[in-house]
Amino acid sequence: MSPARHPDDREQTRAAVVARYAGLARAAQASHVITDCEQAEFAAGRFGPAGYPDTADLPEGAVRASLGCGNPVAVADLRPGETVLDLGCGGGIDVLLSARRVGPAGKAYGLDMTTEMLDLARAHARQAGASNAEFLLGQIEAVPLPDASVDVIISNCVINLSADRPAAFAESFRVLRPGGRLGVTDILAEDQLTPAQRLERGAQAGCIAGVPSFSEYRDGLTRAGFTDITVTATHQVADGLYSAIICAARP
């Protein structure tokens, strides 16, 4: 398990993440193609829009701004009428796909701590006519929603960026209704890698906060109260690092 971070370290990490994604949002607003990892990873189809088979009806800007490592909307198996929360929504592609899946009787929230990304996401939602999508400014460690208010939590390669992952897991558990589920994609590291190795190699995949290990991620979800946890590696993104699908449930 990674050592606990000093509060000052957490704030520095959070500020670095905000600065990085604000810059990427501005680049996307200027119609640039943006990447959050080494270009070779994007070119190989392991990150970004390549993970989605159903983007034809989405605003081009939302697709271009996609920075994830999978398709959590498919992972979570969203159903009509559900309320879904996307942790770290970025330019909004997963929120728009979720809004389409849950339909007019459902609701799709997107949470991000970067104002520039939220501006981008809201513009994309207006272009898509997604009236059941709503975007919130906040941190995944302090979600601005009531207890037991959502059916499903999704996230696309974001929880690894948290400076306080135990708090992020606890907040996910808090806002889920009993019987709710979590379906996310993320970057994880082999357990034998040291924190220093995870931080260094994670830079290749845009994981500037240090990549959590498989056991650390699973243990964090367990301590938060989740059950039925599955962690499945999908493909290698760097030496000892993998894109993974993580599913869990609130009893």
Short mmCIF file of C-alpha atoms in Angstrom, two decimals:
data_model
loop_
_atom_site.label_atom_id
_atom_site.label_comp_id
_atom_site.label_asym_id
_atom_site.label_seq_id
_atom_site.Cartn_x
_atom_site.Cartn_y
_atom_site.Cartn_z
CA MET A 1 0.00 0.00 0.00
CA SER A 2 1.26 3.50 -0.78
CA PRO A 3 2.29 5.63 2.20
CA ALA A 4 -0.15 8.29 3.39
CA ARG A 5 0.44 11.69 1.83
CA HIS A 6 1.06 14.84 3.86
CA PRO A 7 -1.77 17.40 3.37
CA ASP A 8 0.66 19.76 1.64
CA ASP A 9 1.62 16.99 -0.81
CA ARG A 10 -2.04 16.32 -1.54
CA GLU A 11 -2.67 19.99 -2.32
CA GLN A 12 0.38 20.14 -4.58
CA THR A 13 -0.78 17.04 -6.46
CA ARG A 14 -4.30 18.43 -6.80
CA ALA A 15 -2.98 21.76 -8.10
CA ALA A 16 -0.78 19.96 -10.63
CA VAL A 17 -3.74 17.94 -11.90
CA VAL A 18 -5.93 21.04 -12.23
CA ALA A 19 -3.20 22.93 -14.09
CA ARG A 20 -2.59 20.04 -16.47
CA TYR A 21 -6.23 19.50 -17.38
CA ALA A 22 -7.04 23.19 -17.62
CA GLY A 23 -4.32 23.42 -20.24
CA LEU A 24 -5.66 20.40 -22.10
CA ALA A 25 -9.17 21.89 -22.04
CA ARG A 26 -7.93 25.14 -23.51
CA ALA A 27 -6.16 23.20 -26.24
CA ALA A 28 -9.36 21.28 -26.98
CA GLN A 29 -11.33 24.53 -27.14
CA ALA A 30 -8.84 25.69 -29.76
CA SER A 31 -9.70 22.55 -31.79
CA HIS A 32 -6.38 20.83 -31.13
CA VAL A 33 -6.19 17.06 -30.77
CA ILE A 34 -5.17 16.45 -27.17
CA THR A 35 -3.54 13.45 -25.53
CA ASP A 36 -2.88 12.59 -21.90
CA CYS A 37 -0.16 10.01 -22.45
CA GLU A 38 2.69 9.37 -24.83
CA GLN A 39 1.58 9.76 -28.44
CA ALA A 40 2.43 6.14 -29.22
CA GLU A 41 -0.23 4.95 -26.77
CA PHE A 42 -2.89 7.08 -28.46
CA ALA A 43 -1.74 5.98 -31.91
CA ALA A 44 -2.05 2.35 -30.85
CA GLY A 45 -5.71 2.90 -30.01
CA ARG A 46 -5.33 2.25 -26.30
CA PHE A 47 -6.60 5.62 -25.07
CA GLY A 48 -9.16 8.23 -25.98
CA PRO A 49 -11.91 7.90 -28.61
CA ALA A 50 -10.71 4.51 -29.86
CA GLY A 51 -12.36 2.86 -26.87
CA TYR A 52 -15.86 3.85 -27.96
CA PRO A 53 -17.84 2.15 -30.72
CA ASP A 54 -20.82 4.55 -30.62
CA THR A 55 -19.67 8.18 -30.96
CA ALA A 56 -21.18 8.99 -34.36
CA ASP A 57 -23.97 11.17 -32.93
CA LEU A 58 -21.80 13.01 -30.39
CA PRO A 59 -20.35 16.50 -30.85
CA GLU A 60 -16.96 16.24 -32.56
CA GLY A 61 -15.38 18.28 -29.78
CA ALA A 62 -16.50 15.83 -27.10
CA VAL A 63 -14.91 12.95 -28.98
CA ARG A 64 -11.72 14.92 -29.61
CA ALA A 65 -11.44 15.79 -25.89
CA SER A 66 -11.75 12.18 -24.73
CA LEU A 67 -8.75 11.22 -22.57
CA GLY A 68 -9.85 7.94 -20.98
CA CYS A 69 -8.41 4.43 -21.01
CA GLY A 70 -11.63 2.49 -21.66
CA ASN A 71 -15.41 2.68 -21.93
CA PRO A 72 -16.95 2.81 -18.43
CA VAL A 73 -20.43 3.39 -19.83
CA ALA A 74 -20.36 -0.11 -21.29
CA VAL A 75 -18.70 -1.51 -18.17
CA ALA A 76 -21.45 -0.16 -15.91
CA ASP A 77 -24.31 -1.60 -18.02
CA LEU A 78 -26.48 1.50 -17.57
CA ARG A 79 -30.26 1.09 -17.65
CA PRO A 80 -33.12 3.46 -18.51
CA GLY A 81 -34.24 5.63 -15.59
CA GLU A 82 -31.03 5.34 -13.56
CA THR A 83 -29.03 8.19 -12.07
CA VAL A 84 -25.34 8.00 -12.92
CA LEU A 85 -22.34 10.03 -11.72
CA ASP A 86 -19.13 10.34 -13.72
CA LEU A 87 -16.13 11.11 -11.48
CA GLY A 88 -13.76 13.40 -13.37
CA CYS A 89 -15.94 13.94 -16.42
CA GLY A 90 -13.49 16.04 -18.43
CA GLY A 91 -14.98 17.11 -21.76
CA GLY A 92 -18.14 15.12 -21.06
CA ILE A 93 -18.09 12.19 -23.49
CA ASP A 94 -19.03 9.60 -20.85
CA VAL A 95 -21.77 11.83 -19.44
CA LEU A 96 -23.29 12.27 -22.90
CA LEU A 97 -23.17 8.54 -23.56
CA SER A 98 -24.64 7.88 -20.11
CA ALA A 99 -27.45 10.41 -20.65
CA ARG A 100 -28.33 8.59 -23.84
CA ARG A 101 -28.34 5.20 -22.07
CA VAL A 102 -30.45 6.22 -19.05
CA GLY A 103 -32.93 8.14 -21.21
CA PRO A 104 -35.22 11.06 -20.35
CA ALA A 105 -36.38 9.41 -17.13
CA GLY A 106 -32.76 9.14 -15.95
CA LYS A 107 -30.06 11.62 -14.98
CA ALA A 108 -26.35 11.85 -15.78
CA TYR A 109 -24.08 13.96 -13.57
CA GLY A 110 -20.54 14.89 -14.46
CA LEU A 111 -18.15 16.01 -11.71
CA ASP A 112 -14.85 17.77 -12.37
CA MET A 113 -12.59 20.09 -10.40
CA THR A 114 -11.34 21.92 -13.50
CA THR A 115 -13.51 24.87 -14.53
CA GLU A 116 -12.17 24.82 -18.08
CA MET A 117 -13.15 21.19 -18.55
CA LEU A 118 -16.64 21.86 -17.21
CA ASP A 119 -17.06 24.76 -19.64
CA LEU A 120 -16.12 22.36 -22.43
CA ALA A 121 -18.48 19.65 -21.17
CA ARG A 122 -21.44 22.02 -20.82
CA ALA A 123 -20.92 23.29 -24.36
CA HIS A 124 -20.86 19.73 -25.66
CA ALA A 125 -24.06 18.89 -23.74
CA ARG A 126 -25.82 21.87 -25.30
CA GLN A 127 -24.66 20.79 -28.76
CA ALA A 128 -25.91 17.26 -28.11
CA GLY A 129 -29.24 18.43 -26.68
CA ALA A 130 -28.62 16.35 -23.54
CA SER A 131 -31.22 17.91 -21.25
CA ASN A 132 -30.77 15.15 -18.64
CA ALA A 133 -27.04 15.91 -18.18
CA GLU A 134 -25.78 18.17 -15.40
CA PHE A 135 -22.21 19.17 -14.57
CA LEU A 136 -20.87 19.91 -11.10
CA LEU A 137 -17.71 21.65 -9.94
CA GLY A 138 -16.02 19.71 -7.17
CA GLN A 139 -13.55 17.07 -6.11
CA ILE A 140 -14.04 13.31 -6.23
CA GLU A 141 -12.91 13.27 -2.58
CA ALA A 142 -15.83 15.57 -1.63
CA VAL A 143 -18.73 14.94 -4.00
CA PRO A 144 -21.37 17.73 -3.88
CA LEU A 145 -24.34 15.32 -3.87
CA PRO A 146 -26.45 13.92 -1.00
CA ASP A 147 -26.01 10.49 0.55
CA ALA A 148 -27.50 7.59 -1.42
CA SER A 149 -28.45 9.77 -4.38
CA VAL A 150 -27.09 7.85 -7.40
CA ASP A 151 -27.52 4.35 -8.79
CA VAL A 152 -24.23 4.04 -10.65
CA ILE A 153 -20.77 5.58 -10.48
CA ILE A 154 -18.52 5.56 -13.51
CA SER A 155 -15.07 7.02 -14.05
CA ASN A 156 -12.59 6.86 -16.89
CA CYS A 157 -8.94 6.81 -15.88
CA VAL A 158 -9.40 9.47 -13.18
CA ILE A 159 -9.29 7.88 -9.71
CA ASN A 160 -5.57 7.22 -10.21
CA LEU A 161 -5.15 11.03 -10.28
CA SER A 162 -6.63 11.48 -6.80
CA ALA A 163 -4.28 12.73 -4.11
CA ASP A 164 -6.46 10.94 -1.52
CA ARG A 165 -7.86 7.75 -3.03
CA PRO A 166 -9.31 6.41 0.28
CA ALA A 167 -11.45 9.56 0.48
CA ALA A 168 -12.51 9.13 -3.15
CA PHE A 169 -13.58 5.53 -2.51
CA ALA A 170 -15.43 6.56 0.67
CA GLU A 171 -17.30 9.32 -1.18
CA SER A 172 -18.26 6.93 -3.96
CA PHE A 173 -19.73 4.57 -1.38
CA ARG A 174 -21.55 7.42 0.38
CA VAL A 175 -23.40 8.76 -2.66
CA LEU A 176 -24.38 5.34 -3.99
CA ARG A 177 -27.78 4.00 -3.06
CA PRO A 178 -27.88 0.58 -1.36
CA GLY A 179 -27.61 -1.92 -4.19
CA GLY A 180 -25.85 0.65 -6.34
CA ARG A 181 -22.80 -0.22 -8.37
CA LEU A 182 -19.46 1.15 -9.45
CA GLY A 183 -18.01 0.46 -12.89
CA VAL A 184 -14.80 2.29 -13.75
CA THR A 185 -11.73 2.01 -15.93
CA ASP A 186 -8.33 3.00 -14.59
CA ILE A 187 -4.58 2.46 -14.80
CA LEU A 188 -3.15 0.00 -12.26
CA ALA A 189 0.32 -1.30 -11.49
CA GLU A 190 1.69 -4.73 -10.73
CA ASP A 191 1.97 -5.19 -6.99
CA GLN A 192 5.73 -5.66 -6.97
CA LEU A 193 6.47 -2.19 -8.38
CA THR A 194 7.67 0.35 -5.82
CA PRO A 195 5.85 3.71 -5.42
CA ALA A 196 8.82 5.39 -7.14
CA GLN A 197 8.57 3.02 -10.12
CA ARG A 198 4.82 3.55 -10.33
CA LEU A 199 5.27 7.33 -10.35
CA GLU A 200 7.99 7.26 -13.00
CA ARG A 201 6.28 4.80 -15.33
CA GLY A 202 2.88 6.37 -14.76
CA ALA A 203 4.07 9.54 -16.47
CA GLN A 204 3.90 7.61 -19.76
CA ALA A 205 0.14 7.20 -19.27
CA GLY A 206 -0.61 10.63 -17.82
CA CYS A 207 -0.83 9.32 -14.25
CA ILE A 208 0.94 12.21 -12.56
CA ALA A 209 -0.24 11.29 -9.05
CA GLY A 210 1.38 7.84 -9.08
CA VAL A 211 -0.34 4.65 -10.22
CA PRO A 212 -2.12 2.54 -7.58
CA SER A 213 -1.35 -1.17 -7.48
CA PHE A 214 -3.94 -3.84 -8.14
CA SER A 215 -4.05 -4.85 -4.46
CA GLU A 216 -4.11 -1.24 -3.25
CA TYR A 217 -7.13 -0.46 -5.41
CA ARG A 218 -9.00 -3.58 -4.35
CA ASP A 219 -8.15 -3.05 -0.66
CA GLY A 220 -9.24 0.58 -0.86
CA LEU A 221 -12.66 -0.39 -2.20
CA THR A 222 -13.01 -3.09 0.46
CA ARG A 223 -12.19 -0.69 3.28
CA ALA A 224 -14.76 1.76 1.94
CA GLY A 225 -17.43 -0.96 2.24
CA PHE A 226 -17.74 -2.23 -1.33
CA THR A 227 -18.41 -5.88 -2.11
CA ASP A 228 -18.45 -8.05 -5.25
CA ILE A 229 -15.19 -6.43 -6.37
CA THR A 230 -13.64 -7.54 -9.63
CA VAL A 231 -10.45 -6.11 -11.13
CA THR A 232 -9.64 -7.19 -14.69
CA ALA A 233 -6.59 -6.05 -16.66
CA THR A 234 -7.38 -5.34 -20.31
CA HIS A 235 -4.05 -4.34 -21.86
CA GLN A 236 -0.56 -3.23 -20.92
CA VAL A 237 0.15 0.50 -21.25
CA ALA A 238 3.72 0.60 -19.91
CA ASP A 239 6.14 -1.79 -18.24
CA GLY A 240 4.17 -3.22 -15.31
CA LEU A 241 1.17 -0.90 -15.85
CA TYR A 242 -2.21 -1.95 -17.22
CA SER A 243 -5.53 -0.48 -18.19
CA ALA A 244 -8.13 -2.26 -16.08
CA ILE A 245 -11.87 -2.60 -15.56
CA ILE A 246 -12.98 -2.37 -11.93
CA CYS A 247 -16.50 -3.27 -10.80
CA ALA A 248 -17.96 -3.24 -7.29
CA ALA A 249 -21.28 -2.87 -5.47
CA ARG A 250 -22.67 -1.17 -2.40
CA PRO A 251 -24.52 -3.85 -0.41
#
